[in-house]
Amino acid sequence: MKKKSSIEICLFPAAGYGTRFLPATKSMPKEMLPILTKPLIQYGVEEAMSAGMHTMAIVTGRGKRAIEDHFDISYELEHQIKGTSKEKMLADIRYIIDKCTFSYTRQKEMKGLGHAILTGQPLVGHEPFAVILADDLCVNEAEGVLAQMVKLYETYQCSIVAIEEIDPEQTDKYGVIAGVEIEPGIYRVSTMVEKPSPADAPTNLAIIGRYILTPDIFDILQQTKPGKGGEIQITDALMEQALQGKVIAYKFRGKRYDCGSIDGYVQATVELYNEMKDAY
Ligand code: UTP
């Protein structure tokens, strides 16, 4: 098992409606969509575990009970396949269930990612914590993105966002940062804007769905007014920390698939299949 991390809790905001995948997401959470045989959220939990975290806090919403069932024992099914060749297909999920603690809370109204994170406060308490948006699937040959970010947190002791360079025409889909590059690929953030038009974007450095947040973010989120799209935006709250020099942006090593979009989802499925087909 990995050594204990300086960050123990990983929060998964998973209450969004996932409208881009309707009707599949009508009664099933987007986070349960599979890439090959594993649901997206399981990839996220595995990434958090490989960064040394074992407390998974999940913000769910109506119709998301499948997530809770996935991270629980299924006695009947396990009894049925015990001793058959299929038993090994549950080995990974059994390991996760054994090693991790899961807690859940419901976001009653979908008021945005910032609001979803604030809803998770009772599960997190007063510690620094990680956030994974499970629809951003990150793959690496060596170290997972969150594990890379935990190392950075140990140096900088402040909030950290993962970024990547995007096509400048796509800035209106992301939170975009600007800052001073203090080490190769590591920026001290001075500006953050949520979904700017290409003309207004300060750079093409976009925030992806991996964060490490210090717990003062909750007090800031309490005060954060609805921003872009009428939603409470985590980017706006992080900007408050950035004004104090307390946000680092990190160009992670690895590849991200935007599995919240059809294109990204299909690309992830095809590429992971090509890599792993021999195992099936
Ligand atoms: P997205 O905007 O990508 O997710 O939110 P969505 O709204 O579910 O998707 P579409 O656009 O309708 O297809 C990013 C992440 O934030 C969570 C989502 O579950 C997703 O993981 N989220 C968003 C919440 O938990 N609550 C919210 O109010 C909004």
Coordinates of N, CA, C and O and ligand atoms in Angstrom, one line a residue, residues 13-21 30-31 59 64 107 109-113 116 133-135 231 260, ligand 1:
P13 N -17.3 15.9 -6.5 CA -18.5 16.5 -6.8 C -19.2 15.7 -7.9 O -18.6 15.6 -9.0
A14 N -20.3 15.1 -7.7 CA -20.9 14.2 -8.7 C -22.4 14.4 -8.7 O -23.1 13.4 -8.9
A15 N -22.8 15.6 -8.6 CA -24.2 15.9 -8.5 C -24.8 16.5 -9.8 O -26.0 16.7 -9.9
G16 N -23.9 16.8 -10.7 CA -24.4 17.4 -12.0 C -25.4 16.6 -12.7 O -25.4 15.4 -12.5
Y17 N -26.1 17.2 -13.6 CA -27.1 16.5 -14.4 C -26.6 15.6 -15.5 O -27.3 14.7 -16.0
G18 N -25.4 16.0 -16.0 CA -24.8 15.2 -17.1 C -25.7 15.3 -18.4 O -25.9 14.3 -19.0
T19 N -26.2 16.5 -18.7 CA -27.2 16.6 -19.7 C -26.6 16.2 -21.1 O -27.4 15.8 -22.0
R20 N -25.3 16.3 -21.3 CA -24.8 16.0 -22.6 C -24.9 14.5 -22.9 O -24.7 14.1 -24.0
F21 N -25.2 13.7 -21.9 CA -25.3 12.2 -22.1 C -26.8 11.8 -22.0 O -27.0 10.5 -21.9
K30 N -23.8 10.3 -14.5 CA -22.7 10.4 -15.5 C -21.4 9.7 -15.0 O -20.7 9.0 -15.8
E31 N -21.2 9.8 -13.7 CA -20.0 9.2 -13.2 C -19.9 7.7 -13.2 O -18.9 7.1 -13.0
V59 N -20.2 14.0 -3.2 CA -21.4 14.8 -3.3 C -22.3 14.3 -4.4 O -21.9 14.4 -5.5
K64 N -28.7 9.3 -7.8 CA -27.3 8.9 -8.0 C -26.9 7.7 -7.1 O -25.8 7.5 -6.7
Q107 N -26.2 17.2 -2.7 CA -26.4 18.6 -3.1 C -27.9 18.7 -3.5 O -28.3 18.1 -4.5
E109 N -29.8 21.4 -4.6 CA -30.0 22.2 -5.8 C -28.7 22.3 -6.5 O -27.6 22.6 -5.9
M110 N -28.6 22.1 -7.8 CA -27.4 22.1 -8.6 C -27.0 23.6 -8.9 O -27.4 24.1 -9.9
K111 N -26.3 24.2 -7.9 CA -26.0 25.6 -8.1 C -24.5 25.8 -8.5 O -24.0 26.8 -8.3
G112 N -23.9 24.8 -9.1 CA -22.6 24.9 -9.6 C -21.5 24.1 -8.9 O -21.8 23.7 -7.7
L113 N -20.3 24.1 -9.5 CA -19.2 23.3 -8.9 C -18.8 23.9 -7.5 O -18.6 23.1 -6.6
A116 N -21.2 22.8 -5.0 CA -21.1 21.3 -4.8 C -19.9 21.1 -3.8 O -20.1 20.3 -2.8
L133 N -12.9 15.7 -10.4 CA -14.1 15.6 -11.3 C -14.0 14.4 -12.1 O -13.1 14.3 -13.0
A134 N -14.8 13.4 -11.8 CA -14.5 12.1 -12.4 C -14.7 12.0 -13.9 O -14.3 11.1 -14.6
D135 N -15.4 13.0 -14.4 CA -15.6 13.0 -15.9 C -14.4 13.5 -16.6 O -14.3 13.3 -17.8
E231 N -24.1 30.3 -11.7 CA -23.6 29.3 -10.8 C -22.5 29.8 -9.8 O -21.8 30.7 -10.2
G260 N -16.8 14.1 -20.1 CA -18.1 14.7 -20.0 C -18.7 15.1 -21.3 O -19.8 15.6 -21.4
Ligands
UTP1 P1 -20.2 19.8 -15.5 O1 -20.8 21.1 -15.9 O2 -19.2 19.2 -16.4 O3 -21.3 18.6 -15.3 O4 -19.7 19.9 -14.1 P2 -22.8 18.5 -15.7 O5 -23.5 19.8 -15.4 O6 -23.2 17.3 -14.9 O7 -22.7 18.1 -17.2 P3 -23.6 18.6 -18.5 O8 -22.9 19.9 -19.0 O9 -25.0 18.9 -18.0 O10 -23.5 17.5 -19.4 C1 -18.4 19.5 -13.7 C2 -18.5 18.6 -12.4 O11 -19.1 19.3 -11.4 C3 -20.2 18.5 -10.8 C4 -20.6 17.6 -12.0 O12 -21.1 16.4 -11.4 C5 -19.2 17.3 -12.7 O13 -18.5 16.3 -12.0 N1 -21.3 19.4 -10.5 C6 -21.6 20.5 -11.3 C7 -21.9 19.2 -9.3 O14 -21.6 18.3 -8.5 N2 -22.9 20.1 -8.9 C8 -23.3 21.1 -9.7 O15 -24.2 21.9 -9.3 C9 -22.6 21.3 -10.9

